[in-house]
Amino acid sequence: SKEQADSANTIEMKAAKPKIYKKQLEKVEKDIATNKAQIEADSKVISAYLEKNNIKTIKGNWGTFIAIHTEGTGAKMDNNSVAMVNYTGKTLDSGKVFDSNLDPKFNHVEPLQVYVGQLGSMILGWPDAFMQLTKGTKATIYIPSSLGYGKNGNTPKIGPDANLVFDVDIIDVSTEEEAMAK
């Protein structure tokens, strides 16, 4: 029956998820190692900016800097978390906003649903930072270019090797299973 097929598919997907995540994580770690020099160079630029502006941060495992403005509650996110997020993204060098779901001119004013464990579906700075955050957290994330759009950028709004800044508001956090049920 359709119900049995759906149930079998769900079971198969749950069993495959850890293997898929492990493969994605191995690729990410290889990419980070390959881009180590660029991440270090970007980190110096970001650190100088943070020091100049007296901004205190924590650091993600891959090199993202996180300034927490409002602490959230609950457990930190993991690779099974789904976050509902309001955000505004800008480049560090110019401060020019390139995307936001809070500004109607970008034509998407609803919270963004982020599957933290799906590493190929977003820039790497997001899951790196999100795994340090909880529901209700308001933070600014400073992302080295290699954990953003890298050498190619995302023209015309984001140039090559651009360091990024995101103001994020974690509205809600659920598990993937809870998100699918909604």
PDB file of N, CA, C and O in Angstrom, residues 11 14-15 17-19 24 28 43 53 55 57 76 80 83 97 100 104 107 119 121 126 133 139 146 150 156-157 164:
ATOM      1  N   ILE A  11      11.981   4.818   6.705  1.00  0.00           N
ATOM      2  CA  ILE A  11      12.959   3.998   7.424  1.00  0.00           C
ATOM      3  C   ILE A  11      14.283   3.965   6.668  1.00  0.00           C
ATOM      4  O   ILE A  11      15.362   4.115   7.261  1.00  0.00           O
ATOM      5  N   LYS A  14      16.102   7.344   7.034  1.00  0.00           N
ATOM      6  CA  LYS A  14      16.704   7.489   8.359  1.00  0.00           C
ATOM      7  C   LYS A  14      17.992   6.679   8.466  1.00  0.00           C
ATOM      8  O   LYS A  14      18.967   7.138   9.059  1.00  0.00           O
ATOM      9  N   ALA A  15      17.989   5.485   7.891  1.00  0.00           N
ATOM     10  CA  ALA A  15      19.179   4.625   7.951  1.00  0.00           C
ATOM     11  C   ALA A  15      20.321   5.210   7.115  1.00  0.00           C
ATOM     12  O   ALA A  15      21.488   5.097   7.479  1.00  0.00           O
ATOM     13  N   LYS A  17      20.802   8.476   6.339  1.00  0.00           N
ATOM     14  CA  LYS A  17      21.192   9.831   6.719  1.00  0.00           C
ATOM     15  C   LYS A  17      22.577   9.923   7.365  1.00  0.00           C
ATOM     16  O   LYS A  17      23.383  10.764   6.968  1.00  0.00           O
ATOM     17  N   PRO A  18      22.916   9.082   8.358  1.00  0.00           N
ATOM     18  CA  PRO A  18      24.262   9.201   8.951  1.00  0.00           C
ATOM     19  C   PRO A  18      25.386   8.976   7.944  1.00  0.00           C
ATOM     20  O   PRO A  18      26.416   9.650   7.990  1.00  0.00           O
ATOM     21  N   LYS A  19      25.191   8.063   6.999  1.00  0.00           N
ATOM     22  CA  LYS A  19      26.215   7.804   5.979  1.00  0.00           C
ATOM     23  C   LYS A  19      26.357   8.996   5.044  1.00  0.00           C
ATOM     24  O   LYS A  19      27.469   9.380   4.678  1.00  0.00           O
ATOM     25  N   GLN A  24      29.338  13.936   3.388  1.00  0.00           N
ATOM     26  CA  GLN A  24      29.333  15.388   3.215  1.00  0.00           C
ATOM     27  C   GLN A  24      30.373  16.038   4.124  1.00  0.00           C
ATOM     28  O   GLN A  24      31.095  16.940   3.698  1.00  0.00           O
ATOM     29  N   VAL A  28      33.566  18.390   3.215  1.00  0.00           N
ATOM     30  CA  VAL A  28      33.724  19.716   3.806  1.00  0.00           C
ATOM     31  C   VAL A  28      35.101  19.852   4.444  1.00  0.00           C
ATOM     32  O   VAL A  28      35.803  20.845   4.221  1.00  0.00           O
ATOM     33  N   SER A  43      40.514  35.220   8.234  1.00  0.00           N
ATOM     34  CA  SER A  43      40.374  35.297   9.692  1.00  0.00           C
ATOM     35  C   SER A  43      41.129  36.496  10.256  1.00  0.00           C
ATOM     36  O   SER A  43      40.667  37.150  11.192  1.00  0.00           O
ATOM     37  N   ASN A  53      36.309  47.207  16.277  1.00  0.00           N
ATOM     38  CA  ASN A  53      34.950  47.558  16.683  1.00  0.00           C
ATOM     39  C   ASN A  53      34.562  46.995  18.047  1.00  0.00           C
ATOM     40  O   ASN A  53      33.390  47.037  18.416  1.00  0.00           O
ATOM     41  N   ILE A  55      34.202  43.966  19.227  1.00  0.00           N
ATOM     42  CA  ILE A  55      33.151  42.953  19.139  1.00  0.00           C
ATOM     43  C   ILE A  55      33.701  41.633  19.666  1.00  0.00           C
ATOM     44  O   ILE A  55      34.715  41.136  19.174  1.00  0.00           O
ATOM     45  N   THR A  57      33.468  37.622  20.203  1.00  0.00           N
ATOM     46  CA  THR A  57      32.883  36.505  19.468  1.00  0.00           C
ATOM     47  C   THR A  57      33.333  35.169  20.049  1.00  0.00           C
ATOM     48  O   THR A  57      34.308  35.096  20.789  1.00  0.00           O
ATOM     49  N   LYS A  76      22.096  23.256  21.958  1.00  0.00           N
ATOM     50  CA  LYS A  76      22.675  23.739  20.705  1.00  0.00           C
ATOM     51  C   LYS A  76      22.196  22.861  19.560  1.00  0.00           C
ATOM     52  O   LYS A  76      21.927  21.674  19.731  1.00  0.00           O
ATOM     53  N   ASN A  80      20.842  17.182  13.021  1.00  0.00           N
ATOM     54  CA  ASN A  80      19.451  16.773  12.860  1.00  0.00           C
ATOM     55  C   ASN A  80      18.500  17.946  13.097  1.00  0.00           C
ATOM     56  O   ASN A  80      17.295  17.781  13.114  1.00  0.00           O
ATOM     57  N   ALA A  83      16.268  24.850  11.593  1.00  0.00           N
ATOM     58  CA  ALA A  83      16.088  26.173  12.178  1.00  0.00           C
ATOM     59  C   ALA A  83      15.187  27.017  11.289  1.00  0.00           C
ATOM     60  O   ALA A  83      15.291  26.958  10.061  1.00  0.00           O
ATOM     61  N   VAL A  97      24.046  45.379   1.915  1.00  0.00           N
ATOM     62  CA  VAL A  97      23.131  44.247   2.059  1.00  0.00           C
ATOM     63  C   VAL A  97      22.912  43.597   0.698  1.00  0.00           C
ATOM     64  O   VAL A  97      22.577  44.276  -0.277  1.00  0.00           O
ATOM     65  N   SER A 100      18.074  39.569   2.287  1.00  0.00           N
ATOM     66  CA  SER A 100      17.404  39.638   3.579  1.00  0.00           C
ATOM     67  C   SER A 100      15.985  39.112   3.425  1.00  0.00           C
ATOM     68  O   SER A 100      15.337  39.386   2.418  1.00  0.00           O
ATOM     69  N   PRO A 104      11.289  43.658   2.153  1.00  0.00           N
ATOM     70  CA  PRO A 104      10.432  43.252   1.023  1.00  0.00           C
ATOM     71  C   PRO A 104      11.082  43.405  -0.355  1.00  0.00           C
ATOM     72  O   PRO A 104      10.690  42.716  -1.293  1.00  0.00           O
ATOM     73  N   ASN A 107      11.998  40.208  -2.017  1.00  0.00           N
ATOM     74  CA  ASN A 107      10.889  39.353  -2.467  1.00  0.00           C
ATOM     75  C   ASN A 107      10.762  38.001  -1.771  1.00  0.00           C
ATOM     76  O   ASN A 107      10.295  37.043  -2.370  1.00  0.00           O
ATOM     77  N   LEU A 119      24.695  19.671   4.421  1.00  0.00           N
ATOM     78  CA  LEU A 119      25.841  20.545   4.213  1.00  0.00           C
ATOM     79  C   LEU A 119      25.990  21.085   2.800  1.00  0.00           C
ATOM     80  O   LEU A 119      26.604  22.115   2.608  1.00  0.00           O
ATOM     81  N   SER A 121      23.603  22.219   0.959  1.00  0.00           N
ATOM     82  CA  SER A 121      22.468  23.054   0.574  1.00  0.00           C
ATOM     83  C   SER A 121      22.620  24.536   0.966  1.00  0.00           C
ATOM     84  O   SER A 121      21.720  25.321   0.722  1.00  0.00           O
ATOM     85  N   TRP A 126      27.123  28.875   7.622  1.00  0.00           N
ATOM     86  CA  TRP A 126      25.865  28.764   8.358  1.00  0.00           C
ATOM     87  C   TRP A 126      25.839  27.553   9.278  1.00  0.00           C
ATOM     88  O   TRP A 126      25.624  27.716  10.474  1.00  0.00           O
ATOM     89  N   LEU A 133      24.479  27.704  18.211  1.00  0.00           N
ATOM     90  CA  LEU A 133      23.322  28.518  18.582  1.00  0.00           C
ATOM     91  C   LEU A 133      22.138  27.664  19.046  1.00  0.00           C
ATOM     92  O   LEU A 133      22.092  26.466  18.799  1.00  0.00           O
ATOM     93  N   ALA A 139      22.149  36.785  16.749  1.00  0.00           N
ATOM     94  CA  ALA A 139      23.602  36.848  16.633  1.00  0.00           C
ATOM     95  C   ALA A 139      24.003  37.480  15.308  1.00  0.00           C
ATOM     96  O   ALA A 139      23.206  37.590  14.374  1.00  0.00           O
ATOM     97  N   SER A 146      36.010  31.472   2.199  1.00  0.00           N
ATOM     98  CA  SER A 146      36.001  30.052   1.818  1.00  0.00           C
ATOM     99  C   SER A 146      34.844  29.285   2.439  1.00  0.00           C
ATOM    100  O   SER A 146      34.499  28.198   1.985  1.00  0.00           O
ATOM    101  N   GLY A 150      33.374  31.778  -1.638  1.00  0.00           N
ATOM    102  CA  GLY A 150      34.700  31.420  -2.121  1.00  0.00           C
ATOM    103  C   GLY A 150      35.264  32.291  -3.222  1.00  0.00           C
ATOM    104  O   GLY A 150      34.912  33.454  -3.375  1.00  0.00           O
ATOM    105  N   PRO A 156      26.211  39.393  -9.246  1.00  0.00           N
ATOM    106  CA  PRO A 156      26.996  40.620  -9.145  1.00  0.00           C
ATOM    107  C   PRO A 156      27.098  41.177  -7.717  1.00  0.00           C
ATOM    108  O   PRO A 156      27.865  42.098  -7.469  1.00  0.00           O
ATOM    109  N   LYS A 157      26.358  40.612  -6.770  1.00  0.00           N
ATOM    110  CA  LYS A 157      26.289  41.216  -5.435  1.00  0.00           C
ATOM    111  C   LYS A 157      27.454  40.865  -4.515  1.00  0.00           C
ATOM    112  O   LYS A 157      27.787  41.627  -3.614  1.00  0.00           O
ATOM    113  N   LEU A 164      31.718  37.564   4.601  1.00  0.00           N
ATOM    114  CA  LEU A 164      30.298  37.875   4.744  1.00  0.00           C
ATOM    115  C   LEU A 164      29.913  38.103   6.198  1.00  0.00           C
ATOM    116  O   LEU A 164      30.546  37.569   7.113  1.00  0.00           O
TER     117      LEU A 164
END
